[in-house]
Short mmCIF file of C-alpha atoms and ligand atoms in Angstrom, two decimals:
data_model
loop_
_atom_site.label_atom_id
_atom_site.label_comp_id
_atom_site.label_asym_id
_atom_site.label_seq_id
_atom_site.Cartn_x
_atom_site.Cartn_y
_atom_site.Cartn_z
CA MET A 1 115.56 129.36 74.86
CA GLY A 2 115.74 127.26 78.00
CA ILE A 3 114.68 123.67 78.45
CA LYS A 4 112.15 122.47 80.97
CA VAL A 5 111.02 118.90 81.35
CA ALA A 6 107.48 118.66 82.67
CA LYS A 7 106.17 115.42 84.13
CA PHE A 8 102.43 115.17 84.71
CA GLY A 9 101.09 112.63 87.20
CA GLY A 10 98.05 110.40 86.81
CA SER A 11 95.54 112.75 88.42
CA SER A 12 96.80 115.57 86.17
CA LEU A 13 95.76 113.48 83.14
CA ALA A 14 92.77 111.62 84.51
CA ASP A 15 90.21 112.98 82.04
CA GLU A 16 89.71 115.48 79.22
CA ASN A 17 89.43 118.47 81.55
CA GLN A 18 92.76 117.62 83.10
CA PHE A 19 94.26 117.24 79.61
CA ARG A 20 93.03 120.75 78.82
CA LYS A 21 94.70 122.15 81.93
CA VAL A 22 97.92 120.36 81.05
CA LYS A 23 97.93 121.77 77.52
CA ALA A 24 97.37 125.30 78.84
CA ILE A 25 100.27 124.87 81.27
CA ILE A 26 102.59 123.59 78.55
CA GLU A 27 101.64 126.31 76.11
CA ALA A 28 102.13 129.01 78.72
CA ASP A 29 105.88 128.46 78.63
CA PRO A 30 107.73 127.61 75.38
CA ASP A 31 110.58 126.16 77.46
CA ARG A 32 108.36 123.19 78.37
CA ARG A 33 109.72 121.09 75.53
CA TYR A 34 109.83 117.54 76.84
CA ILE A 35 106.74 116.15 78.48
CA VAL A 36 106.53 112.94 80.52
CA PRO A 37 103.00 111.68 81.25
CA SER A 38 101.72 109.06 83.68
CA ALA A 39 98.76 106.86 82.86
CA PRO A 40 95.31 108.32 83.64
CA GLY A 41 94.82 108.24 87.40
CA LYS A 42 91.76 108.57 89.60
CA ARG A 43 89.05 111.09 88.64
CA PHE A 44 87.41 110.78 92.05
CA SER A 45 88.41 108.96 95.21
CA GLU A 46 86.72 105.60 94.49
CA ASP A 47 87.89 105.59 90.88
CA ILE A 48 90.48 103.05 89.69
CA LYS A 49 93.78 104.02 88.09
CA ILE A 50 94.37 102.73 84.56
CA THR A 51 97.60 101.08 85.79
CA ASP A 52 95.62 99.05 88.33
CA MET A 53 93.04 98.12 85.69
CA LEU A 54 95.84 96.88 83.43
CA TYR A 55 97.37 94.81 86.22
CA ARG A 56 93.95 93.28 86.81
CA CYS A 57 93.51 92.38 83.14
CA TYR A 58 96.92 90.79 83.05
CA ASP A 59 96.27 88.76 86.20
CA LEU A 60 93.07 87.43 84.63
CA ALA A 61 94.85 86.72 81.33
CA LYS A 62 97.57 84.86 83.17
CA LYS A 63 95.01 82.58 84.76
CA GLY A 64 93.57 82.00 81.31
CA GLU A 65 90.39 83.87 82.26
CA ASN A 66 88.43 86.25 80.08
CA PHE A 67 89.34 89.92 80.61
CA ASP A 68 87.30 91.49 77.77
CA GLU A 69 84.96 93.32 80.10
CA ASP A 70 87.74 94.84 82.15
CA PHE A 71 89.69 95.78 79.07
CA ALA A 72 86.64 97.44 77.54
CA LEU A 73 86.58 99.83 80.52
CA ILE A 74 90.18 100.80 79.78
CA GLU A 75 89.39 101.37 76.11
CA LYS A 76 86.42 103.50 77.08
CA ARG A 77 88.48 105.76 79.30
CA TYR A 78 90.97 106.49 76.54
CA ASN A 79 88.30 106.78 73.85
CA ASP A 80 86.30 109.22 75.97
CA ILE A 81 89.34 111.47 76.28
CA ILE A 82 90.07 111.25 72.54
CA ALA A 83 86.44 112.06 71.65
CA ALA A 84 86.11 114.92 74.12
CA LEU A 85 89.28 116.52 72.81
CA SER A 86 88.05 116.03 69.21
CA LEU A 87 91.22 114.20 68.18
CA THR A 88 91.29 112.08 65.02
CA LEU A 89 93.66 109.54 66.59
CA SER A 90 92.49 105.93 66.84
CA LEU A 91 94.00 103.51 69.32
CA ALA A 92 92.02 100.52 67.99
CA ASP A 93 95.13 98.75 66.62
CA ASP A 94 97.03 99.34 69.85
CA PHE A 95 94.16 97.94 71.90
CA SER A 96 94.00 94.71 69.92
CA GLU A 97 97.80 94.34 69.96
CA ILE A 98 97.87 94.81 73.74
CA LYS A 99 95.06 92.30 74.24
CA SER A 100 96.79 89.61 72.22
CA ALA A 101 100.09 90.30 73.96
CA MET A 102 98.33 89.86 77.29
CA ARG A 103 96.81 86.60 76.12
CA ALA A 104 100.31 85.50 75.11
CA LYS A 105 101.37 86.38 78.69
CA VAL A 106 104.24 88.64 77.66
CA GLY A 107 104.68 90.05 81.13
CA ARG A 108 103.02 92.04 83.89
CA ASP A 109 105.37 94.99 83.39
CA TYR A 110 104.48 95.17 79.73
CA ALA A 111 100.78 95.23 80.61
CA ALA A 112 101.20 97.99 83.19
CA SER A 113 103.40 100.08 80.92
CA ARG A 114 100.66 100.39 78.29
CA GLY A 115 98.87 102.90 80.49
CA GLU A 116 101.64 105.43 79.98
CA TYR A 117 102.27 104.36 76.39
CA LEU A 118 98.69 105.01 75.26
CA ASN A 119 98.36 108.21 77.27
CA GLY A 120 101.61 109.45 75.76
CA LYS A 121 100.25 108.88 72.27
CA ILE A 122 97.12 110.88 73.03
CA LEU A 123 99.02 113.71 74.67
CA ALA A 124 101.54 113.92 71.80
CA GLU A 125 98.68 114.15 69.31
CA TYR A 126 96.87 116.75 71.38
CA LEU A 127 99.96 118.94 71.77
CA GLY A 128 101.31 118.36 68.27
CA TYR A 129 104.57 117.06 69.80
CA GLU A 130 106.63 114.10 68.58
CA PHE A 131 105.98 110.82 70.43
CA ILE A 132 109.09 108.96 71.58
CA ASP A 133 108.44 105.46 72.89
CA ALA A 134 110.31 105.04 76.18
CA ALA A 135 111.23 101.51 75.04
CA GLU A 136 113.58 103.10 72.49
CA VAL A 137 115.42 105.35 74.91
CA ILE A 138 115.25 104.02 78.50
CA PHE A 139 117.27 100.89 79.28
CA PHE A 140 117.66 98.29 82.00
CA ASP A 141 120.67 95.95 82.24
CA GLU A 142 120.85 92.11 82.48
CA ASN A 143 120.23 92.32 86.23
CA GLY A 144 117.12 94.39 85.76
CA LYS A 145 118.84 97.51 87.07
CA TYR A 146 118.29 100.85 85.37
CA ALA A 147 121.19 101.38 82.92
CA ALA A 148 121.93 105.04 83.59
CA GLU A 149 124.92 105.62 81.33
CA HIS A 150 123.59 103.86 78.27
CA THR A 151 120.21 105.58 78.63
CA ASP A 152 121.77 108.96 79.09
CA TYR A 153 123.87 108.55 75.96
CA ILE A 154 121.07 107.28 73.69
CA LEU A 155 118.41 109.61 75.03
CA SER A 156 120.51 112.75 74.90
CA GLU A 157 121.54 111.97 71.31
CA ARG A 158 117.90 111.45 70.40
CA LEU A 159 116.71 114.65 72.04
CA LYS A 160 119.34 116.72 70.27
CA ASN A 161 117.32 116.36 67.09
CA VAL A 162 113.89 116.75 68.58
CA GLU A 163 112.60 120.16 69.53
CA ARG A 164 109.51 119.00 71.43
CA ALA A 165 108.45 115.52 72.45
CA VAL A 166 106.26 113.42 74.70
CA ILE A 167 108.06 110.48 76.34
CA PRO A 168 105.79 108.21 78.39
CA GLY A 169 106.87 107.59 81.98
CA PHE A 170 107.29 104.45 84.09
CA TYR A 171 108.95 101.99 81.69
CA GLY A 172 111.84 101.14 79.43
CA ILE A 173 113.35 98.13 77.72
CA SER A 174 115.40 95.43 79.43
CA ALA A 175 118.46 93.62 78.13
CA ASN A 176 116.35 90.69 76.89
CA ASP A 177 114.13 93.03 74.88
CA THR A 178 111.11 92.87 77.13
CA ILE A 179 109.37 95.86 78.65
CA LYS A 180 110.25 96.62 82.24
CA THR A 181 108.76 99.20 84.59
CA PHE A 182 110.18 101.10 87.51
CA SER A 183 108.42 100.61 90.84
CA ARG A 184 105.00 102.20 91.34
CA GLY A 185 104.97 105.95 90.87
CA GLY A 186 108.00 105.53 88.62
CA SER A 187 107.06 108.14 86.02
CA ASP A 188 108.74 110.60 88.39
CA ILE A 189 111.98 108.72 87.71
CA THR A 190 111.49 108.87 83.94
CA GLY A 191 110.95 112.63 84.23
CA ALA A 192 114.23 113.00 86.10
CA ILE A 193 116.06 110.82 83.55
CA VAL A 194 114.71 112.89 80.66
CA ALA A 195 115.64 116.12 82.46
CA LYS A 196 119.20 114.90 82.86
CA ALA A 197 119.53 113.74 79.25
CA ALA A 198 118.01 116.97 77.93
CA LYS A 199 120.38 118.98 80.16
CA ALA A 200 117.28 120.79 81.31
CA ASP A 201 117.35 123.95 83.35
CA LEU A 202 114.45 122.70 85.42
CA TYR A 203 112.53 119.49 86.07
CA GLU A 204 108.90 120.29 86.77
CA ASN A 205 106.86 117.63 88.48
CA TRP A 206 103.17 118.48 88.12
CA THR A 207 100.87 116.75 90.57
CA ASP A 208 97.72 117.50 92.58
CA VAL A 209 99.28 119.31 95.54
CA SER A 210 101.20 122.59 95.63
CA GLY A 211 104.43 121.00 96.83
CA PHE A 212 105.58 119.79 100.21
CA LEU A 213 104.18 121.06 103.44
CA CYS A 214 106.43 121.72 106.38
CA ALA A 215 104.54 119.17 108.51
CA ASP A 216 101.89 116.51 108.04
CA PRO A 217 98.51 118.32 107.77
CA ARG A 218 96.85 115.43 109.61
CA ILE A 219 98.93 116.41 112.63
CA VAL A 220 99.47 120.16 112.27
CA LYS A 221 96.60 122.41 111.16
CA ASN A 222 97.37 124.34 107.96
CA PRO A 223 101.13 123.82 107.93
CA ARG A 224 103.23 126.28 105.97
CA PRO A 225 104.15 125.10 102.47
CA ILE A 226 107.85 124.59 101.84
CA GLY A 227 109.09 127.07 99.24
CA ILE A 228 112.60 125.77 98.91
CA ILE A 229 114.31 122.63 100.19
CA THR A 230 117.64 120.95 99.43
CA TYR A 231 117.91 117.41 98.06
CA ARG A 232 119.57 116.39 101.31
CA GLU A 233 116.90 117.85 103.51
CA LEU A 234 114.32 116.07 101.47
CA ARG A 235 116.12 112.80 102.11
CA GLU A 236 116.20 113.62 105.82
CA LEU A 237 112.47 114.23 105.67
CA SER A 238 111.90 111.21 103.46
CA TYR A 239 109.32 110.03 105.95
CA MET A 240 107.01 112.56 104.41
CA GLY A 241 108.37 112.80 100.90
CA ALA A 242 107.38 109.48 99.45
CA THR A 243 103.85 110.19 98.36
CA VAL A 244 104.60 113.45 96.57
CA LEU A 245 107.75 112.40 94.74
CA HIS A 246 109.24 108.95 94.12
CA GLU A 247 112.36 108.67 96.26
CA GLU A 248 114.49 107.48 93.36
CA ALA A 249 113.58 110.50 91.26
CA ILE A 250 116.03 112.70 93.05
CA PHE A 251 119.20 110.91 91.99
CA PRO A 252 119.43 111.55 88.21
CA VAL A 253 118.78 115.28 88.55
CA LYS A 254 120.78 115.70 91.73
CA SER A 255 123.95 114.52 90.03
CA ALA A 256 123.31 116.92 87.16
CA GLY A 257 122.46 119.81 89.50
CA ILE A 258 119.01 120.30 87.97
CA PRO A 259 116.42 121.69 90.38
CA ILE A 260 113.04 120.03 90.73
CA ASN A 261 109.89 122.11 91.03
CA ILE A 262 106.81 120.36 92.44
CA ARG A 263 103.74 122.10 90.98
CA ASN A 264 99.98 121.74 91.15
CA THR A 265 98.15 121.20 87.84
CA ASN A 266 94.93 122.39 89.46
CA ARG A 267 96.54 125.55 90.86
CA PRO A 268 99.22 126.54 88.37
CA GLU A 269 99.44 129.99 89.97
CA ASP A 270 101.09 128.45 93.07
CA CYS A 271 104.90 128.41 92.97
CA GLY A 272 105.09 124.97 94.59
CA THR A 273 108.26 123.60 96.18
CA MET A 274 111.72 124.03 94.67
CA ILE A 275 114.17 121.23 95.41
CA VAL A 276 117.74 122.45 94.92
CA ALA A 277 121.32 121.35 95.54
CA SER A 278 122.07 124.13 97.97
CA VAL A 279 120.36 127.20 99.19
CA SER A 280 122.23 130.41 98.44
CA THR A 281 122.41 133.25 100.93
CA LEU A 282 120.04 135.10 98.68
CA HIS A 283 117.45 132.41 99.10
CA GLU A 284 118.05 132.30 102.83
CA GLU A 285 117.25 135.98 103.07
CA GLU A 286 114.09 135.42 101.13
CA ASN A 287 113.29 132.43 103.20
CA PRO A 288 114.34 133.08 106.77
CA ASN A 289 112.61 130.04 108.26
CA VAL A 290 115.18 128.27 110.34
CA ILE A 291 113.55 124.94 109.93
CA THR A 292 112.48 123.60 106.58
CA GLY A 293 110.28 120.80 107.77
CA ILE A 294 109.36 118.33 110.49
CA ALA A 295 108.52 114.72 109.77
CA GLY A 296 108.65 111.46 111.60
CA LYS A 297 107.56 107.92 112.05
CA LYS A 298 106.51 105.69 114.90
CA ASN A 299 107.58 102.23 116.01
CA PHE A 300 111.31 102.05 116.42
CA SER A 301 113.50 100.29 118.97
CA VAL A 302 116.66 101.74 120.40
CA ILE A 303 119.27 99.11 121.24
CA THR A 304 121.88 100.56 123.57
CA LEU A 305 125.11 98.67 124.16
CA GLU A 306 127.40 99.63 126.99
CA LYS A 307 130.97 98.51 127.46
CA ASP A 308 133.82 100.03 129.47
CA ARG A 309 136.48 101.58 127.25
CA MET A 310 134.39 101.04 124.15
CA ASN A 311 135.98 104.10 122.62
CA GLU A 312 139.41 102.42 122.65
CA GLU A 313 138.20 99.24 121.05
CA VAL A 314 138.79 98.95 117.32
CA GLY A 315 135.95 97.35 115.38
CA PHE A 316 133.23 97.50 118.04
CA GLY A 317 130.79 99.32 115.76
CA ARG A 318 131.50 96.96 112.91
CA ARG A 319 130.73 93.93 115.05
CA VAL A 320 127.41 95.43 116.12
CA LEU A 321 126.41 96.26 112.58
CA GLU A 322 127.50 92.86 111.31
CA VAL A 323 125.11 91.15 113.68
CA LEU A 324 122.30 93.37 112.42
CA GLU A 325 123.29 92.75 108.83
CA ARG A 326 123.18 89.02 109.35
CA HIS A 327 119.64 89.35 110.68
CA LYS A 328 118.80 91.61 107.72
CA ILE A 329 118.02 94.62 109.89
CA CYS A 330 118.57 98.14 108.54
CA PHE A 331 119.46 100.81 111.03
CA GLU A 332 118.03 104.31 110.94
CA HIS A 333 120.41 106.17 113.25
CA MET A 334 123.34 105.53 115.49
CA PRO A 335 123.81 108.01 118.32
CA SER A 336 126.74 107.17 120.58
CA GLY A 337 128.55 108.18 123.73
CA ILE A 338 132.06 107.39 124.99
CA ASP A 339 131.21 103.95 126.30
CA THR A 340 127.77 103.49 124.78
CA MET A 341 126.49 102.99 121.33
CA SER A 342 122.84 103.04 120.36
CA VAL A 343 121.33 101.72 117.19
CA VAL A 344 117.83 102.67 116.17
CA VAL A 345 116.01 99.95 114.27
CA ASP A 346 112.52 99.25 113.03
CA ASP A 347 110.40 97.68 115.79
CA LEU A 348 108.73 95.12 113.60
CA ALA A 349 111.88 93.76 111.98
CA PHE A 350 113.71 93.69 115.29
CA THR A 351 111.13 92.10 117.61
CA LYS A 352 110.80 89.10 115.33
CA ASP A 353 114.32 87.90 116.14
CA LYS A 354 114.87 89.94 119.28
CA SER A 355 116.31 87.30 121.62
CA GLU A 356 118.56 85.84 118.92
CA ILE A 357 119.91 89.28 118.05
CA ILE A 358 120.62 90.19 121.67
CA LYS A 359 122.36 86.88 122.23
CA ASP A 360 124.54 87.40 119.16
CA LEU A 361 125.33 90.98 120.15
CA PHE A 362 126.51 89.87 123.61
CA GLU A 363 128.60 87.10 122.14
CA GLU A 364 130.23 89.12 119.43
CA THR A 365 130.82 92.43 121.16
CA GLY A 366 131.37 91.38 124.76
CA ALA A 367 129.12 94.26 125.82
CA ASP A 368 128.65 94.77 129.58
CA SER A 369 124.98 95.48 129.11
CA ILE A 370 122.43 95.74 126.35
CA ASP A 371 119.28 97.69 126.88
CA VAL A 372 116.34 97.80 124.48
CA GLU A 373 113.62 100.42 124.43
CA SER A 374 110.76 99.84 122.06
CA GLY A 375 107.78 101.95 121.05
CA ILE A 376 109.94 104.91 120.15
CA ALA A 377 108.94 107.45 117.52
CA LEU A 378 111.51 109.44 115.58
CA VAL A 379 110.95 113.06 114.74
CA ALA A 380 113.28 114.64 112.20
CA VAL A 381 113.67 118.39 112.12
CA ALA A 382 115.51 119.54 109.01
CA GLY A 383 116.73 123.00 108.21
CA HIS A 384 119.58 124.35 106.13
CA GLY A 385 119.32 127.57 108.15
CA MET A 386 120.06 125.79 111.42
CA LYS A 387 123.79 126.04 111.18
CA ASN A 388 123.76 129.81 110.95
CA ILE A 389 121.37 130.52 113.76
CA ARG A 390 122.26 129.84 117.34
CA GLY A 391 119.86 128.24 119.73
CA THR A 392 117.81 126.14 117.32
CA ALA A 393 118.37 122.96 119.29
CA ALA A 394 117.73 124.79 122.56
CA LYS A 395 114.45 126.08 121.21
CA ILE A 396 113.34 122.57 120.23
CA PHE A 397 114.29 121.02 123.55
CA THR A 398 112.83 123.83 125.65
CA ALA A 399 109.54 123.63 123.79
CA LEU A 400 109.37 119.87 124.29
CA ALA A 401 110.26 120.19 127.99
CA GLU A 402 107.59 122.81 128.49
CA ALA A 403 105.08 120.51 126.86
CA ASN A 404 106.12 117.77 129.29
CA ILE A 405 107.44 115.54 126.55
CA ASN A 406 110.23 113.24 127.54
CA ILE A 407 113.05 113.06 124.99
CA ARG A 408 114.37 109.51 124.76
CA MET A 409 117.13 110.06 122.27
CA ILE A 410 118.84 112.86 120.34
CA ASP A 411 120.93 112.57 117.20
CA GLN A 412 122.27 115.53 115.37
CA GLY A 413 124.20 115.11 112.15
CA SER A 414 127.46 117.05 112.15
CA SER A 415 126.29 118.93 109.08
CA GLU A 416 123.71 120.45 111.42
CA LEU A 417 121.20 119.98 108.71
CA ASN A 418 118.93 118.00 110.89
CA ILE A 419 118.16 116.93 114.40
CA ILE A 420 116.51 113.62 115.11
CA ILE A 421 114.63 113.25 118.35
CA GLY A 422 113.30 110.02 119.79
CA VAL A 423 110.11 110.25 121.87
CA ASN A 424 107.54 107.72 123.06
CA ASN A 425 105.09 106.69 120.37
CA ASP A 426 102.30 108.31 122.41
CA ASP A 427 104.06 111.68 122.34
CA PHE A 428 104.68 111.63 118.59
CA GLU A 429 101.91 113.91 117.34
CA GLU A 430 102.23 116.32 120.23
CA SER A 431 106.00 116.59 119.67
CA ILE A 432 105.51 117.58 116.06
CA ARG A 433 102.86 120.14 116.97
CA THR A 434 105.05 121.54 119.74
CA ILE A 435 108.13 121.93 117.56
CA TYR A 436 106.08 123.43 114.75
CA ALA A 437 104.53 125.96 117.12
CA ALA A 438 107.93 126.90 118.55
CA PHE A 439 109.14 128.00 115.14
CA GLU A 440 106.09 129.10 113.29
CA ASN A 441 104.20 131.20 115.79
N1 LIG B 1 101.13 104.70 86.48
C1 LIG B 1 102.14 104.19 87.33
C2 LIG B 1 101.57 103.97 88.72
O1 LIG B 1 100.39 104.10 88.94
C3 LIG B 1 103.36 105.00 87.35
C4 LIG B 1 103.18 106.45 87.72
O2 LIG B 1 102.07 106.95 87.78
O3 LIG B 1 104.18 107.11 87.98
O4 LIG B 1 102.30 103.61 89.61
#
């Protein structure tokens, strides 16, 4: 028997009907042994997530204000699910414990974590699975950082003796014995941690979309879904990844070589997107698309420094980056020529201290000239197939030229996994549509 870890997001567990779908999914495959739930999410677009309701209660409690009314709404949501599923479970004791803890101001993270905790209890009861409190198996260190090794040891030992369990997402216990959460959307991280500890064959992340699309549907009409993508490509396309999967969720499973499958609870018949370490030739034959996806973002500045014989000067790049570091500016890309070096930075962060930064760059690098172009959008084209097929770059550039789009910058990683193109902000959407059309039609 294999092992699959299945994480279900908030919208997958928003009400009793969603719970029913989740149970059917789990029971359809006996390998789905470890289940990681989020707190109930939105049932409709104006609805409020339980996590947000809990934050609100805590904020009121902290100010010493009455939060009974708000808390009653939370109780009702859980009680409605319990009643509709005809469970005998009662959360009354938990509710009163949580309320008094909030009054005692035990922490905002604690308050938020109860969403997953309570939902986990209901789901465990409904499935007949053991409930494992994440506070017993997920750890943070003295600095508040996730303690990967310790967690992996304790959790894997624990799971060895448990055939099937529900482990709530989003939180764990910190070194000083208080509850701590990951950042928002963090149940994805818990799922990945459990998958690693369970030595799972697959980490399934069930949400409300059938995986990643190859381009933003607000820009491209009906973009092709991505069947298979590598962890690295996903990072390259991180501009579009964030809302489907928490960025941090990749790391635990990546190091263990466990693939992630993004699936849709409302359309379980869809295969979703597989995120894998590398794409075998077999997969490439099945999936001949040269490009995996196109994503991008607006509002960058390109700082170009020019200096004669830059290529012979040791430490030039370091001096440039040190200036940026001092001004707390991250850089996105760094295309360079023999005597030029460009650094692409976020417009907003850069313009704040622009004149100071330029002054420092002149002083510390002795550059002959420094040129800044703002209002640049970056478009990333990722594709593991690119390296095997000639002319991919030519196809992109020809298509853009034919569409009259001026390319301001090009950066291609030597792995040939991706090409980054800088265009004017105004040309952003059209660039994505043009590149998409060049490959997909
Ligand atoms: N419930 C938490 C949130 O809303 C964590 C999660 O859903 O992953 O951010």
